PDB file of C-alpha atoms in Angstrom:
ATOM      1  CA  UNK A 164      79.596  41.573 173.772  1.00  0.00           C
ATOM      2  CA  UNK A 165      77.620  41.838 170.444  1.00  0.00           C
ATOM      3  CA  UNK A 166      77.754  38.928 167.951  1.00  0.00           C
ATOM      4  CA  UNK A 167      78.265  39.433 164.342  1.00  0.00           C
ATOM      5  CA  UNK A 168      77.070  36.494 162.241  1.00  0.00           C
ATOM      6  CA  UNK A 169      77.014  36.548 158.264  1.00  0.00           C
ATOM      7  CA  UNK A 170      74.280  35.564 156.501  1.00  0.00           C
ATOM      8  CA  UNK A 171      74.521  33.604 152.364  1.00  0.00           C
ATOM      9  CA  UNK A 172      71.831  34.968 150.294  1.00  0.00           C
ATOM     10  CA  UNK A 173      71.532  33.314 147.058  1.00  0.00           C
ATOM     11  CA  UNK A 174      69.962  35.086 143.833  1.00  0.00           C
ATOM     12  CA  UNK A 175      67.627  32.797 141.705  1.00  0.00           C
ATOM     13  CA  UNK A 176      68.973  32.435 138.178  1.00  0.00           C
ATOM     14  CA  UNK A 177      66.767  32.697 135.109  1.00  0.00           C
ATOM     15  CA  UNK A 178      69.113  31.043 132.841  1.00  0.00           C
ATOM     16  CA  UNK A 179      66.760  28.497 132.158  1.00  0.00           C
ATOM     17  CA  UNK A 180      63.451  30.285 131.495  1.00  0.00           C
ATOM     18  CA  UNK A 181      61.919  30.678 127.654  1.00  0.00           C
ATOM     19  CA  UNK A 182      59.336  33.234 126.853  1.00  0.00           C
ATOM     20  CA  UNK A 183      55.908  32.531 125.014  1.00  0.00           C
ATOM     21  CA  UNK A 184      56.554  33.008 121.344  1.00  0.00           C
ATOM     22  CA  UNK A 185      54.712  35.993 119.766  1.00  0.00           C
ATOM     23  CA  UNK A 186      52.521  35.176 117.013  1.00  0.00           C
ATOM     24  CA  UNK A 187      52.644  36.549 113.591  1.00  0.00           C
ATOM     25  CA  UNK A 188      49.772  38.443 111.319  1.00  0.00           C
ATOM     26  CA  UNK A 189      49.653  39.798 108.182  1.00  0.00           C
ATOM     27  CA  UNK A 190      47.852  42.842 107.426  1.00  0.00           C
ATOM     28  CA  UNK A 191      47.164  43.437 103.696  1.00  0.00           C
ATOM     29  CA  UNK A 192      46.255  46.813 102.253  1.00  0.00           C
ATOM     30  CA  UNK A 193      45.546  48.423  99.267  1.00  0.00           C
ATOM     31  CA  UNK A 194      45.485  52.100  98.175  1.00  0.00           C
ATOM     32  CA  UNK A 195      43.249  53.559  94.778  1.00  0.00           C
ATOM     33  CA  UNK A 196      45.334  57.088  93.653  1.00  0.00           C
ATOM     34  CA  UNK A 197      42.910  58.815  91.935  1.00  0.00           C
ATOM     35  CA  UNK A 198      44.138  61.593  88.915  1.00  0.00           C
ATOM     36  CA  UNK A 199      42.789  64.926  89.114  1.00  0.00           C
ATOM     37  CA  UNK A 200      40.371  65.612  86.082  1.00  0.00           C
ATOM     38  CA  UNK A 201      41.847  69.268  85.489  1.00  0.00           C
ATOM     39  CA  UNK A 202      44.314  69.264  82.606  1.00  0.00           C
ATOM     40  CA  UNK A 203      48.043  70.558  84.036  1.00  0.00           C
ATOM     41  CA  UNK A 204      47.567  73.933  81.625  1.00  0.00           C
ATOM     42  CA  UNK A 205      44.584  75.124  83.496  1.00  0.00           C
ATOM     43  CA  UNK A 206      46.139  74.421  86.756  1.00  0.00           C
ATOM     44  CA  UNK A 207      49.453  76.219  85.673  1.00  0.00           C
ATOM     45  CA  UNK A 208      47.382  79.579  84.485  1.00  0.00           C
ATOM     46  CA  UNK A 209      45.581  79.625  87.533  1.00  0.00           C
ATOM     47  CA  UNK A 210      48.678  79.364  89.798  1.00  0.00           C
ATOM     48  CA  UNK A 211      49.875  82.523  87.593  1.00  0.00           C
ATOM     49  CA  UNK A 212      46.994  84.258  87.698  1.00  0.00           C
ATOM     50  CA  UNK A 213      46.970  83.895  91.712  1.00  0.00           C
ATOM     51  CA  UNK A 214      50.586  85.064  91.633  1.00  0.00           C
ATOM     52  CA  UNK A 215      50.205  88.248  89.797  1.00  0.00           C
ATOM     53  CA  UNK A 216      47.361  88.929  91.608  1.00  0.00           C
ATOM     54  CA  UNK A 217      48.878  88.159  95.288  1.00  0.00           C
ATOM     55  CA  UNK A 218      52.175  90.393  94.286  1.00  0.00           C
ATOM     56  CA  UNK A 219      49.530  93.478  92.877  1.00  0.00           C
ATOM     57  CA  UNK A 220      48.150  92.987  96.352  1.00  0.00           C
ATOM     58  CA  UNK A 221      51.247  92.963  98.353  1.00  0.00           C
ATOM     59  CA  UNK A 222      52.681  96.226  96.061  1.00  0.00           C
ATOM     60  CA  UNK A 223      49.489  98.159  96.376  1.00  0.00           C
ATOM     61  CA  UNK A 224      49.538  96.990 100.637  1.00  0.00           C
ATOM     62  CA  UNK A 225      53.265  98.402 100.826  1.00  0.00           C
ATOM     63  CA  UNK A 226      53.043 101.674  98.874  1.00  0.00           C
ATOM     64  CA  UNK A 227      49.787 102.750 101.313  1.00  0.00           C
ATOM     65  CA  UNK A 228      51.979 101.583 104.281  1.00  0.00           C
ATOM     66  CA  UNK A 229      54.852 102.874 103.771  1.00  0.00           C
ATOM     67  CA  UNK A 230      57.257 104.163 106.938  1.00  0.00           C
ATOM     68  CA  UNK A 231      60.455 106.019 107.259  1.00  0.00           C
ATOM     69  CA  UNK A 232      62.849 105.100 110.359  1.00  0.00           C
ATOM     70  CA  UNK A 233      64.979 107.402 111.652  1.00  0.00           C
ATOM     71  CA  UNK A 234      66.974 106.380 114.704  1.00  0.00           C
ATOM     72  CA  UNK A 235      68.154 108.605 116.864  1.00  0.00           C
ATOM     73  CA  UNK A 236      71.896 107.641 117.759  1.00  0.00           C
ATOM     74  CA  UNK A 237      73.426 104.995 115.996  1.00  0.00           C
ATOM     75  CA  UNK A 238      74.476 101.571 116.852  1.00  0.00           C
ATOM     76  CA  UNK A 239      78.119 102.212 117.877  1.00  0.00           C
ATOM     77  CA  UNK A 240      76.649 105.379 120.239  1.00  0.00           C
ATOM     78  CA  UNK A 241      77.141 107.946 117.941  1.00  0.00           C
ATOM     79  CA  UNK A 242      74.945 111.309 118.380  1.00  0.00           C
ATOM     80  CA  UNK A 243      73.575 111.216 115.234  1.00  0.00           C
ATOM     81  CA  UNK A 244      70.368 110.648 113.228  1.00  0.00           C
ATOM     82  CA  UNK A 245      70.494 107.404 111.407  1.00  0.00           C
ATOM     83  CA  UNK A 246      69.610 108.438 108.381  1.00  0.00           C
ATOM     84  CA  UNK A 247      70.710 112.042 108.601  1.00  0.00           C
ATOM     85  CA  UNK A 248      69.468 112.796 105.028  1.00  0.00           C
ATOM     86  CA  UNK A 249      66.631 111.029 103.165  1.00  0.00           C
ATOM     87  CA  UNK A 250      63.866 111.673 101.229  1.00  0.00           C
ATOM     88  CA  UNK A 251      60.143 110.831 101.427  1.00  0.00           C
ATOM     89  CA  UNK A 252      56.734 110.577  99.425  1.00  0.00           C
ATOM     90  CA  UNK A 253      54.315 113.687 100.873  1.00  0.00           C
ATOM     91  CA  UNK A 254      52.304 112.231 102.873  1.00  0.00           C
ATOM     92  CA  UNK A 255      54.400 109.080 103.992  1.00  0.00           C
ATOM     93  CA  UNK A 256      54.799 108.523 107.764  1.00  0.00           C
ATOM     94  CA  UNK A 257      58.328 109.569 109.560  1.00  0.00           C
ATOM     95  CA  UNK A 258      58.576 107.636 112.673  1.00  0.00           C
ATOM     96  CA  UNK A 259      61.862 108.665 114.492  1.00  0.00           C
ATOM     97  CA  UNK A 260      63.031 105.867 117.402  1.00  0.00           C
ATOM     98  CA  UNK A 261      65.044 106.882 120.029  1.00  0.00           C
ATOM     99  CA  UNK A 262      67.570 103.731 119.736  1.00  0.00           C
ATOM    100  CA  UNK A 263      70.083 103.905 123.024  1.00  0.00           C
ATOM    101  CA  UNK A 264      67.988 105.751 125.559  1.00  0.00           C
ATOM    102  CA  UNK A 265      69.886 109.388 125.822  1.00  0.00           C
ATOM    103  CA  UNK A 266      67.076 112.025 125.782  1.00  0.00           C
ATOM    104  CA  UNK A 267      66.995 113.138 122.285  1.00  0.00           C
ATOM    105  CA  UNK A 268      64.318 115.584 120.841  1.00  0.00           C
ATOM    106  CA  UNK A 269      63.182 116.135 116.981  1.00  0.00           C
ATOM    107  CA  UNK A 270      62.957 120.076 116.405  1.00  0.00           C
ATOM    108  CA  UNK A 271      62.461 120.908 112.456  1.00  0.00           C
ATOM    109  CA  UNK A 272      63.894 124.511 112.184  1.00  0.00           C
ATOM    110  CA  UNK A 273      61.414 127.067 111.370  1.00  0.00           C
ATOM    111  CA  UNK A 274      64.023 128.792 109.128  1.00  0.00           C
ATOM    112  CA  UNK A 275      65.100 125.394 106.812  1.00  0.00           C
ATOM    113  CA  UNK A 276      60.925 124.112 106.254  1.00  0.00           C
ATOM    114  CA  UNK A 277      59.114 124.916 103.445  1.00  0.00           C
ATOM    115  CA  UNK A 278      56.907 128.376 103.468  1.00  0.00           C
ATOM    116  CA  UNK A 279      53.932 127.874 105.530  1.00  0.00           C
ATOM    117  CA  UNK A 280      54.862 125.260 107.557  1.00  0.00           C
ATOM    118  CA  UNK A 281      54.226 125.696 111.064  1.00  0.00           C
ATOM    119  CA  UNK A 282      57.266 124.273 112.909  1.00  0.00           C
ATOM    120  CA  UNK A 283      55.449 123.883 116.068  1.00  0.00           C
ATOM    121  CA  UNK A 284      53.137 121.118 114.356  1.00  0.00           C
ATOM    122  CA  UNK A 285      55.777 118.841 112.948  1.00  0.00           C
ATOM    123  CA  UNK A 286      58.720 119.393 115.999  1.00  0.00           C
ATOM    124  CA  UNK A 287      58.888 117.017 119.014  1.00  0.00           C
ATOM    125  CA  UNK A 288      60.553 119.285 121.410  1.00  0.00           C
ATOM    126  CA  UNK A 289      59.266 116.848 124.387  1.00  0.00           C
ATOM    127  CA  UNK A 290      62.176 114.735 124.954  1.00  0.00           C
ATOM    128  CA  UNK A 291      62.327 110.780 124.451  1.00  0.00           C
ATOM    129  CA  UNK A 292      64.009 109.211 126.871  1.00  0.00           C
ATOM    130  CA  UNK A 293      63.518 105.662 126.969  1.00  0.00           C
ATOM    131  CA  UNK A 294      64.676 103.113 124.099  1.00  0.00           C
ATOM    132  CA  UNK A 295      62.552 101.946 122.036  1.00  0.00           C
ATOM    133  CA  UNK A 296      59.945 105.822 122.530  1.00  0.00           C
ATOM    134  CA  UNK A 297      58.743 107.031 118.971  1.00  0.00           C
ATOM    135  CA  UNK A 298      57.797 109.980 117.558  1.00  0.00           C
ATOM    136  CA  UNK A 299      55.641 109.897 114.307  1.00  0.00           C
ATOM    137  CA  UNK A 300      55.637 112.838 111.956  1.00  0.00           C
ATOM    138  CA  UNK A 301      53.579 113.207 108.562  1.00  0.00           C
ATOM    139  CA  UNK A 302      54.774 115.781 106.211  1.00  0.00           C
ATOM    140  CA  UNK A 303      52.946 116.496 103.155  1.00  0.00           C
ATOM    141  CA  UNK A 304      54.284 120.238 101.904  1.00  0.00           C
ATOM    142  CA  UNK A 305      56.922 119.684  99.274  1.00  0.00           C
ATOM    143  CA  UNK A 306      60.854 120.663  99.736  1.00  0.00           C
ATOM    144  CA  UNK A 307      63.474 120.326 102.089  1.00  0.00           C
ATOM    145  CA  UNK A 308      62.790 120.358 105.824  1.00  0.00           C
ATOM    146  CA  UNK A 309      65.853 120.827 108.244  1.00  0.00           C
ATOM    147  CA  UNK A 310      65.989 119.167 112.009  1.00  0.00           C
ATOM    148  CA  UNK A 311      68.395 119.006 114.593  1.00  0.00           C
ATOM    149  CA  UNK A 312      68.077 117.397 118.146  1.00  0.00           C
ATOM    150  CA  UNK A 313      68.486 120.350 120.469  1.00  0.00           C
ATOM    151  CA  UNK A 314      70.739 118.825 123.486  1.00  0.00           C
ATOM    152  CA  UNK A 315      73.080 117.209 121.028  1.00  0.00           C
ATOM    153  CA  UNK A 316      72.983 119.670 117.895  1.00  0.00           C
ATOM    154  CA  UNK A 317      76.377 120.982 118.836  1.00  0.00           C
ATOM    155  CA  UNK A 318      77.841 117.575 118.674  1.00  0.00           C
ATOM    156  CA  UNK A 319      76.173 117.250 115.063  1.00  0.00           C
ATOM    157  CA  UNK A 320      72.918 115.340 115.617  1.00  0.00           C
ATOM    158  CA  UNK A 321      71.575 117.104 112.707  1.00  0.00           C
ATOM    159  CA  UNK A 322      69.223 115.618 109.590  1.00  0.00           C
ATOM    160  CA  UNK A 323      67.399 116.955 106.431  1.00  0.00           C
ATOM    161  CA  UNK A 324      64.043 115.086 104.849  1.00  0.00           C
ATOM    162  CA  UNK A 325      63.495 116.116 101.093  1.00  0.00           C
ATOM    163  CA  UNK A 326      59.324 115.563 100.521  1.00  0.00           C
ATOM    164  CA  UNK A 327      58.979 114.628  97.453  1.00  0.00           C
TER     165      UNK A 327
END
């Protein structure tokens, strides 16, 4: 037969123990603030003069850069181009995004550009499948150009771009 015998362990108490005291130092410091010698006019019409000349930048930066989007189909799924009617500057860049991922083409109709515009040139017949694929389109001839999206034109997915 086995034997079971209990032990009594007894835990040391630190009731009694103190710690060392921390000692205490003083630290004294002094600072000098020192005034700027310009005058608060001057620094006032430089700040403007940075300001107008920051904006001028960013205006004369946006009009060079400027973009037209054009999504093709709208949020909610609809076959449409989002805008379907807009206008641009002649020469600004057209950049149409295909925005759900159905296959969707750009084909300006050779009948509804201005005269002399080669269709061919300016259409994307190719088809964009993927979301997110681009097609970029700069248009610089004056009027009204009419484009439709050839697998979806009979449900609508038809736009017009007035270059201005």
């Amino acid at each position: 037969m086995a034997t079971i015998t209990t032990a009594a362990v007894s835990i040391p108490s630190f009731t009694g123990l103190k710690s060392a005291g921390a000692t205490a130092s003083r630290v004294s410091a002094t600072t000098k603030v020192s005034t700027p010698m310009l005058s608060i006019k001057a620094s006032l019409k430089d700040v403007g003069v940075a300001a107008v000349t920051t904006a001028a930048s960013a205006l004369l930066l946006a009009s060079t850069a400027m973009a037209a989007e054009v999504k093709l189909g709208a949020d909610d799924g609809a076959l449409v181009f989002s805008p379907s009617s807009f206008s641009v500057a002649s020469g600004e860049k057209i950049t149409f995004k295909n925005n759900a991922g159905f296959p969707h083409n750009i084909v300006f109709d050779e009948d509804e550009v201005p005269a002399g515009v080669d269709v061919s040139k300016i259409s994307q017949e190719d088809y964009l499948n993927g979301a997110g694929e681009t097609f970029t389109v700069t248009l610089t001839e004056k009027g009204t150009y009419k484009f439709y999206c050839e697998p979806h034109a009979g449900a609508g997915m038809k736009g017009e771009v007035t270059v201005t």
